[in-house]
Amino acid sequence: MKELIEKIENWSKERGIDTLSYKEQRYKIMEEFGELFAAYYRSHRPELKDSLGDIVVTLIIYVQQFSKGSRNFFKEFWDVDNGEFVSVQTSLDAIATSTNLIYSGSSGIWILRYVVGDLKHIAKHYNWSLEECVNHAWEEIKDRKGQVVDGKWVKEKDLKKIF
């Protein structure tokens, strides 16, 4: 997982995403959380798997932006034990509560440890590892092109919608 996180961080650096405002990244995180909740609600397993990985990618970039590269996502946020798994609903409820703390910025970065733990529980419930989900997301984004527009990175396919 350490190498995968490094690939995502380097991908972000190559595109100039790592220097963008973490405040804008919070919106991207919320978008991905919304997709997770929608996939769960609709019982759509492929989207659920995709959302789990996408959330971790956005969190890796958030930590990178927030700390200006000084925090190590793998060491600080990846290896967390949230205790016993209760249910997917309990993990989703905890994530929903955590979104407010993430949105608050600096006072909320510590909560990412628990969010990652909850995401691991959800993945395990569906017989995936969270690493597998993140790798799936990596395979989708690794060759993605785009550009920074108004302080946000926009995928190449979405640029046509803006201009």
PDB file of C-alpha atoms in Angstrom:
ATOM      1  CA  MET A   1       0.000   0.000   0.000  1.00  0.00           C
ATOM      2  CA  LYS A   2       2.893   2.324   0.705  1.00  0.00           C
ATOM      3  CA  GLU A   3       3.979   2.280  -2.949  1.00  0.00           C
ATOM      4  CA  LEU A   4       0.420   2.832  -4.137  1.00  0.00           C
ATOM      5  CA  ILE A   5       0.073   5.901  -1.898  1.00  0.00           C
ATOM      6  CA  GLU A   6       3.388   7.213  -3.244  1.00  0.00           C
ATOM      7  CA  LYS A   7       2.137   6.744  -6.830  1.00  0.00           C
ATOM      8  CA  ILE A   8      -1.008   8.733  -6.030  1.00  0.00           C
ATOM      9  CA  GLU A   9       1.018  11.484  -4.352  1.00  0.00           C
ATOM     10  CA  ASN A  10       3.370  11.668  -7.352  1.00  0.00           C
ATOM     11  CA  TRP A  11       0.394  11.728  -9.739  1.00  0.00           C
ATOM     12  CA  SER A  12      -0.963  14.683  -7.779  1.00  0.00           C
ATOM     13  CA  LYS A  13       2.405  16.476  -7.895  1.00  0.00           C
ATOM     14  CA  GLU A  14       2.798  15.931 -11.653  1.00  0.00           C
ATOM     15  CA  ARG A  15      -0.546  17.671 -12.213  1.00  0.00           C
ATOM     16  CA  GLY A  16       0.004  20.456  -9.699  1.00  0.00           C
ATOM     17  CA  ILE A  17      -2.861  19.226  -7.542  1.00  0.00           C
ATOM     18  CA  ASP A  18      -0.677  18.890  -4.446  1.00  0.00           C
ATOM     19  CA  THR A  19      -0.304  22.681  -4.182  1.00  0.00           C
ATOM     20  CA  LEU A  20      -3.992  23.506  -4.557  1.00  0.00           C
ATOM     21  CA  SER A  21      -6.076  24.530  -1.565  1.00  0.00           C
ATOM     22  CA  TYR A  22      -7.105  21.739   0.766  1.00  0.00           C
ATOM     23  CA  LYS A  23     -10.273  23.760   1.311  1.00  0.00           C
ATOM     24  CA  GLU A  24     -11.350  23.032  -2.270  1.00  0.00           C
ATOM     25  CA  GLN A  25     -10.370  19.372  -1.882  1.00  0.00           C
ATOM     26  CA  ARG A  26     -12.930  19.064   0.914  1.00  0.00           C
ATOM     27  CA  TYR A  27     -15.677  19.485  -1.672  1.00  0.00           C
ATOM     28  CA  LYS A  28     -14.221  16.666  -3.764  1.00  0.00           C
ATOM     29  CA  ILE A  29     -14.127  14.455  -0.671  1.00  0.00           C
ATOM     30  CA  MET A  30     -17.789  15.242   0.027  1.00  0.00           C
ATOM     31  CA  GLU A  31     -18.670  14.410  -3.582  1.00  0.00           C
ATOM     32  CA  GLU A  32     -16.993  11.018  -3.235  1.00  0.00           C
ATOM     33  CA  PHE A  33     -18.739  10.352   0.090  1.00  0.00           C
ATOM     34  CA  GLY A  34     -22.032  11.122  -1.651  1.00  0.00           C
ATOM     35  CA  GLU A  35     -21.242   8.552  -4.327  1.00  0.00           C
ATOM     36  CA  LEU A  36     -20.460   5.979  -1.632  1.00  0.00           C
ATOM     37  CA  PHE A  37     -23.779   6.569   0.120  1.00  0.00           C
ATOM     38  CA  ALA A  38     -25.654   6.446  -3.205  1.00  0.00           C
ATOM     39  CA  ALA A  39     -23.973   3.168  -4.205  1.00  0.00           C
ATOM     40  CA  TYR A  40     -24.824   1.637  -0.841  1.00  0.00           C
ATOM     41  CA  TYR A  41     -28.422   2.850  -0.994  1.00  0.00           C
ATOM     42  CA  ARG A  42     -28.844   1.391  -4.486  1.00  0.00           C
ATOM     43  CA  SER A  43     -26.965  -1.832  -3.581  1.00  0.00           C
ATOM     44  CA  HIS A  44     -24.653  -1.243  -6.532  1.00  0.00           C
ATOM     45  CA  ARG A  45     -21.493  -3.164  -5.647  1.00  0.00           C
ATOM     46  CA  PRO A  46     -19.252  -2.020  -8.546  1.00  0.00           C
ATOM     47  CA  GLU A  47     -19.939   1.647  -7.722  1.00  0.00           C
ATOM     48  CA  LEU A  48     -19.457   0.920  -4.036  1.00  0.00           C
ATOM     49  CA  LYS A  49     -16.018  -0.559  -4.677  1.00  0.00           C
ATOM     50  CA  ASP A  50     -15.126   2.347  -6.931  1.00  0.00           C
ATOM     51  CA  SER A  51     -16.287   4.882  -4.338  1.00  0.00           C
ATOM     52  CA  LEU A  52     -14.226   3.329  -1.545  1.00  0.00           C
ATOM     53  CA  GLY A  53     -11.066   3.662  -3.623  1.00  0.00           C
ATOM     54  CA  ASP A  54     -11.930   7.151  -4.869  1.00  0.00           C
ATOM     55  CA  ILE A  55     -12.455   8.390  -1.323  1.00  0.00           C
ATOM     56  CA  VAL A  56      -9.018   7.192  -0.252  1.00  0.00           C
ATOM     57  CA  VAL A  57      -7.436   8.884  -3.277  1.00  0.00           C
ATOM     58  CA  THR A  58      -9.121  12.176  -2.341  1.00  0.00           C
ATOM     59  CA  LEU A  59      -8.017  11.773   1.290  1.00  0.00           C
ATOM     60  CA  ILE A  60      -4.406  11.116   0.288  1.00  0.00           C
ATOM     61  CA  ILE A  61      -4.407  14.303  -1.779  1.00  0.00           C
ATOM     62  CA  TYR A  62      -6.174  16.225   1.009  1.00  0.00           C
ATOM     63  CA  VAL A  63      -3.446  15.297   3.513  1.00  0.00           C
ATOM     64  CA  GLN A  64      -0.808  16.178   0.935  1.00  0.00           C
ATOM     65  CA  GLN A  65      -2.369  19.614   0.339  1.00  0.00           C
ATOM     66  CA  PHE A  66      -3.200  20.317   3.974  1.00  0.00           C
ATOM     67  CA  SER A  67       0.272  19.484   5.264  1.00  0.00           C
ATOM     68  CA  LYS A  68       2.133  20.821   2.213  1.00  0.00           C
ATOM     69  CA  GLY A  69       3.645  17.357   1.870  1.00  0.00           C
ATOM     70  CA  SER A  70       4.964  17.118   5.418  1.00  0.00           C
ATOM     71  CA  ARG A  71       2.628  14.362   6.662  1.00  0.00           C
ATOM     72  CA  ASN A  72       2.928  10.726   5.666  1.00  0.00           C
ATOM     73  CA  PHE A  73      -0.493   9.287   4.847  1.00  0.00           C
ATOM     74  CA  PHE A  74       0.698   5.688   5.034  1.00  0.00           C
ATOM     75  CA  LYS A  75       2.330   6.006   8.447  1.00  0.00           C
ATOM     76  CA  GLU A  76      -0.192   8.338  10.029  1.00  0.00           C
ATOM     77  CA  PHE A  77      -3.569   7.354   8.591  1.00  0.00           C
ATOM     78  CA  TRP A  78      -3.436   3.951   6.917  1.00  0.00           C
ATOM     79  CA  ASP A  79      -2.740   1.475   9.701  1.00  0.00           C
ATOM     80  CA  VAL A  80      -5.606   2.156  12.091  1.00  0.00           C
ATOM     81  CA  ASP A  81      -7.720  -0.365  13.954  1.00  0.00           C
ATOM     82  CA  ASN A  82     -11.292   0.781  14.532  1.00  0.00           C
ATOM     83  CA  GLY A  83     -12.075  -2.256  16.614  1.00  0.00           C
ATOM     84  CA  GLU A  84     -14.873  -4.677  15.885  1.00  0.00           C
ATOM     85  CA  PHE A  85     -16.972  -4.310  12.765  1.00  0.00           C
ATOM     86  CA  VAL A  86     -20.602  -3.721  13.691  1.00  0.00           C
ATOM     87  CA  SER A  87     -22.378  -3.119  10.376  1.00  0.00           C
ATOM     88  CA  VAL A  88     -22.041  -1.224   7.127  1.00  0.00           C
ATOM     89  CA  GLN A  89     -24.702   1.193   8.382  1.00  0.00           C
ATOM     90  CA  THR A  90     -22.710   1.913  11.554  1.00  0.00           C
ATOM     91  CA  SER A  91     -19.565   2.584   9.522  1.00  0.00           C
ATOM     92  CA  LEU A  92     -21.471   4.835   7.106  1.00  0.00           C
ATOM     93  CA  ASP A  93     -23.027   6.716  10.040  1.00  0.00           C
ATOM     94  CA  ALA A  94     -19.564   7.288  11.507  1.00  0.00           C
ATOM     95  CA  ILE A  95     -18.301   8.521   8.137  1.00  0.00           C
ATOM     96  CA  ALA A  96     -21.291  10.868   7.813  1.00  0.00           C
ATOM     97  CA  THR A  97     -20.474  12.348  11.210  1.00  0.00           C
ATOM     98  CA  SER A  98     -16.813  12.656  10.255  1.00  0.00           C
ATOM     99  CA  THR A  99     -17.597  14.689   7.139  1.00  0.00           C
ATOM    100  CA  ASN A 100     -18.390  17.726   9.281  1.00  0.00           C
ATOM    101  CA  LEU A 101     -15.031  17.480  10.993  1.00  0.00           C
ATOM    102  CA  ILE A 102     -13.205  17.074   7.691  1.00  0.00           C
ATOM    103  CA  TYR A 103     -15.059  20.070   6.343  1.00  0.00           C
ATOM    104  CA  SER A 104     -13.918  22.144   9.329  1.00  0.00           C
ATOM    105  CA  GLY A 105     -10.329  21.849   8.101  1.00  0.00           C
ATOM    106  CA  SER A 106      -7.408  21.733  10.478  1.00  0.00           C
ATOM    107  CA  SER A 107      -9.392  20.613  13.489  1.00  0.00           C
ATOM    108  CA  GLY A 108     -10.697  17.673  11.505  1.00  0.00           C
ATOM    109  CA  ILE A 109      -7.615  16.057   9.997  1.00  0.00           C
ATOM    110  CA  TRP A 110      -7.183  13.627  12.894  1.00  0.00           C
ATOM    111  CA  ILE A 111     -10.580  12.094  12.063  1.00  0.00           C
ATOM    112  CA  LEU A 112      -9.167  10.657   8.840  1.00  0.00           C
ATOM    113  CA  ARG A 113      -7.665   7.821  10.869  1.00  0.00           C
ATOM    114  CA  TYR A 114     -11.144   6.672  11.795  1.00  0.00           C
ATOM    115  CA  VAL A 115     -12.592   7.290   8.346  1.00  0.00           C
ATOM    116  CA  VAL A 116      -9.955   5.018   6.810  1.00  0.00           C
ATOM    117  CA  GLY A 117     -10.746   2.395   9.456  1.00  0.00           C
ATOM    118  CA  ASP A 118     -14.456   2.601   8.637  1.00  0.00           C
ATOM    119  CA  LEU A 119     -13.729   2.339   4.919  1.00  0.00           C
ATOM    120  CA  LYS A 120     -11.662  -0.800   5.629  1.00  0.00           C
ATOM    121  CA  HIS A 121     -14.600  -2.309   7.526  1.00  0.00           C
ATOM    122  CA  ILE A 122     -16.975  -1.627   4.652  1.00  0.00           C
ATOM    123  CA  ALA A 123     -14.577  -3.107   2.085  1.00  0.00           C
ATOM    124  CA  LYS A 124     -14.021  -6.198   4.212  1.00  0.00           C
ATOM    125  CA  HIS A 125     -17.778  -6.689   4.585  1.00  0.00           C
ATOM    126  CA  TYR A 126     -17.985  -7.004   0.796  1.00  0.00           C
ATOM    127  CA  ASN A 127     -14.950  -9.354   0.694  1.00  0.00           C
ATOM    128  CA  TRP A 128     -12.573  -6.742  -0.680  1.00  0.00           C
ATOM    129  CA  SER A 129      -9.521  -5.190   0.852  1.00  0.00           C
ATOM    130  CA  LEU A 130      -9.421  -1.412   0.895  1.00  0.00           C
ATOM    131  CA  GLU A 131      -6.061  -1.651  -0.850  1.00  0.00           C
ATOM    132  CA  GLU A 132      -7.783  -3.518  -3.695  1.00  0.00           C
ATOM    133  CA  CYS A 133     -10.344  -0.695  -3.934  1.00  0.00           C
ATOM    134  CA  VAL A 134      -7.623   1.978  -3.973  1.00  0.00           C
ATOM    135  CA  ASN A 135      -5.708   0.061  -6.632  1.00  0.00           C
ATOM    136  CA  HIS A 136      -8.896  -0.047  -8.722  1.00  0.00           C
ATOM    137  CA  ALA A 137      -9.200   3.752  -8.391  1.00  0.00           C
ATOM    138  CA  TRP A 138      -5.504   4.150  -9.258  1.00  0.00           C
ATOM    139  CA  GLU A 139      -5.923   2.137 -12.448  1.00  0.00           C
ATOM    140  CA  GLU A 140      -8.716   4.518 -13.479  1.00  0.00           C
ATOM    141  CA  ILE A 141      -6.833   7.764 -12.785  1.00  0.00           C
ATOM    142  CA  LYS A 142      -3.177   6.974 -13.493  1.00  0.00           C
ATOM    143  CA  ASP A 143      -3.303   8.190 -17.111  1.00  0.00           C
ATOM    144  CA  ARG A 144      -5.983  10.830 -16.581  1.00  0.00           C
ATOM    145  CA  LYS A 145      -5.297  14.255 -17.985  1.00  0.00           C
ATOM    146  CA  GLY A 146      -6.782  17.594 -17.065  1.00  0.00           C
ATOM    147  CA  GLN A 147      -5.876  21.047 -15.864  1.00  0.00           C
ATOM    148  CA  VAL A 148      -6.305  23.439 -12.987  1.00  0.00           C
ATOM    149  CA  VAL A 149      -9.248  25.814 -13.450  1.00  0.00           C
ATOM    150  CA  ASP A 150     -10.135  28.357 -10.775  1.00  0.00           C
ATOM    151  CA  GLY A 151      -8.058  26.524  -8.174  1.00  0.00           C
ATOM    152  CA  LYS A 152      -9.610  23.116  -8.896  1.00  0.00           C
ATOM    153  CA  TRP A 153      -8.276  20.248 -10.968  1.00  0.00           C
ATOM    154  CA  VAL A 154     -10.715  19.364 -13.745  1.00  0.00           C
ATOM    155  CA  LYS A 155     -10.615  16.119 -15.706  1.00  0.00           C
ATOM    156  CA  GLU A 156     -10.002  16.525 -19.423  1.00  0.00           C
ATOM    157  CA  LYS A 157     -13.429  15.106 -20.297  1.00  0.00           C
ATOM    158  CA  ASP A 158     -15.091  17.702 -18.021  1.00  0.00           C
ATOM    159  CA  LEU A 159     -13.165  20.657 -19.462  1.00  0.00           C
ATOM    160  CA  LYS A 160     -15.529  20.737 -22.450  1.00  0.00           C
ATOM    161  CA  LYS A 161     -18.433  21.302 -20.059  1.00  0.00           C
ATOM    162  CA  ILE A 162     -16.684  24.336 -18.546  1.00  0.00           C
ATOM    163  CA  PHE A 163     -15.510  26.062 -21.720  1.00  0.00           C
TER     164      PHE A 163
END
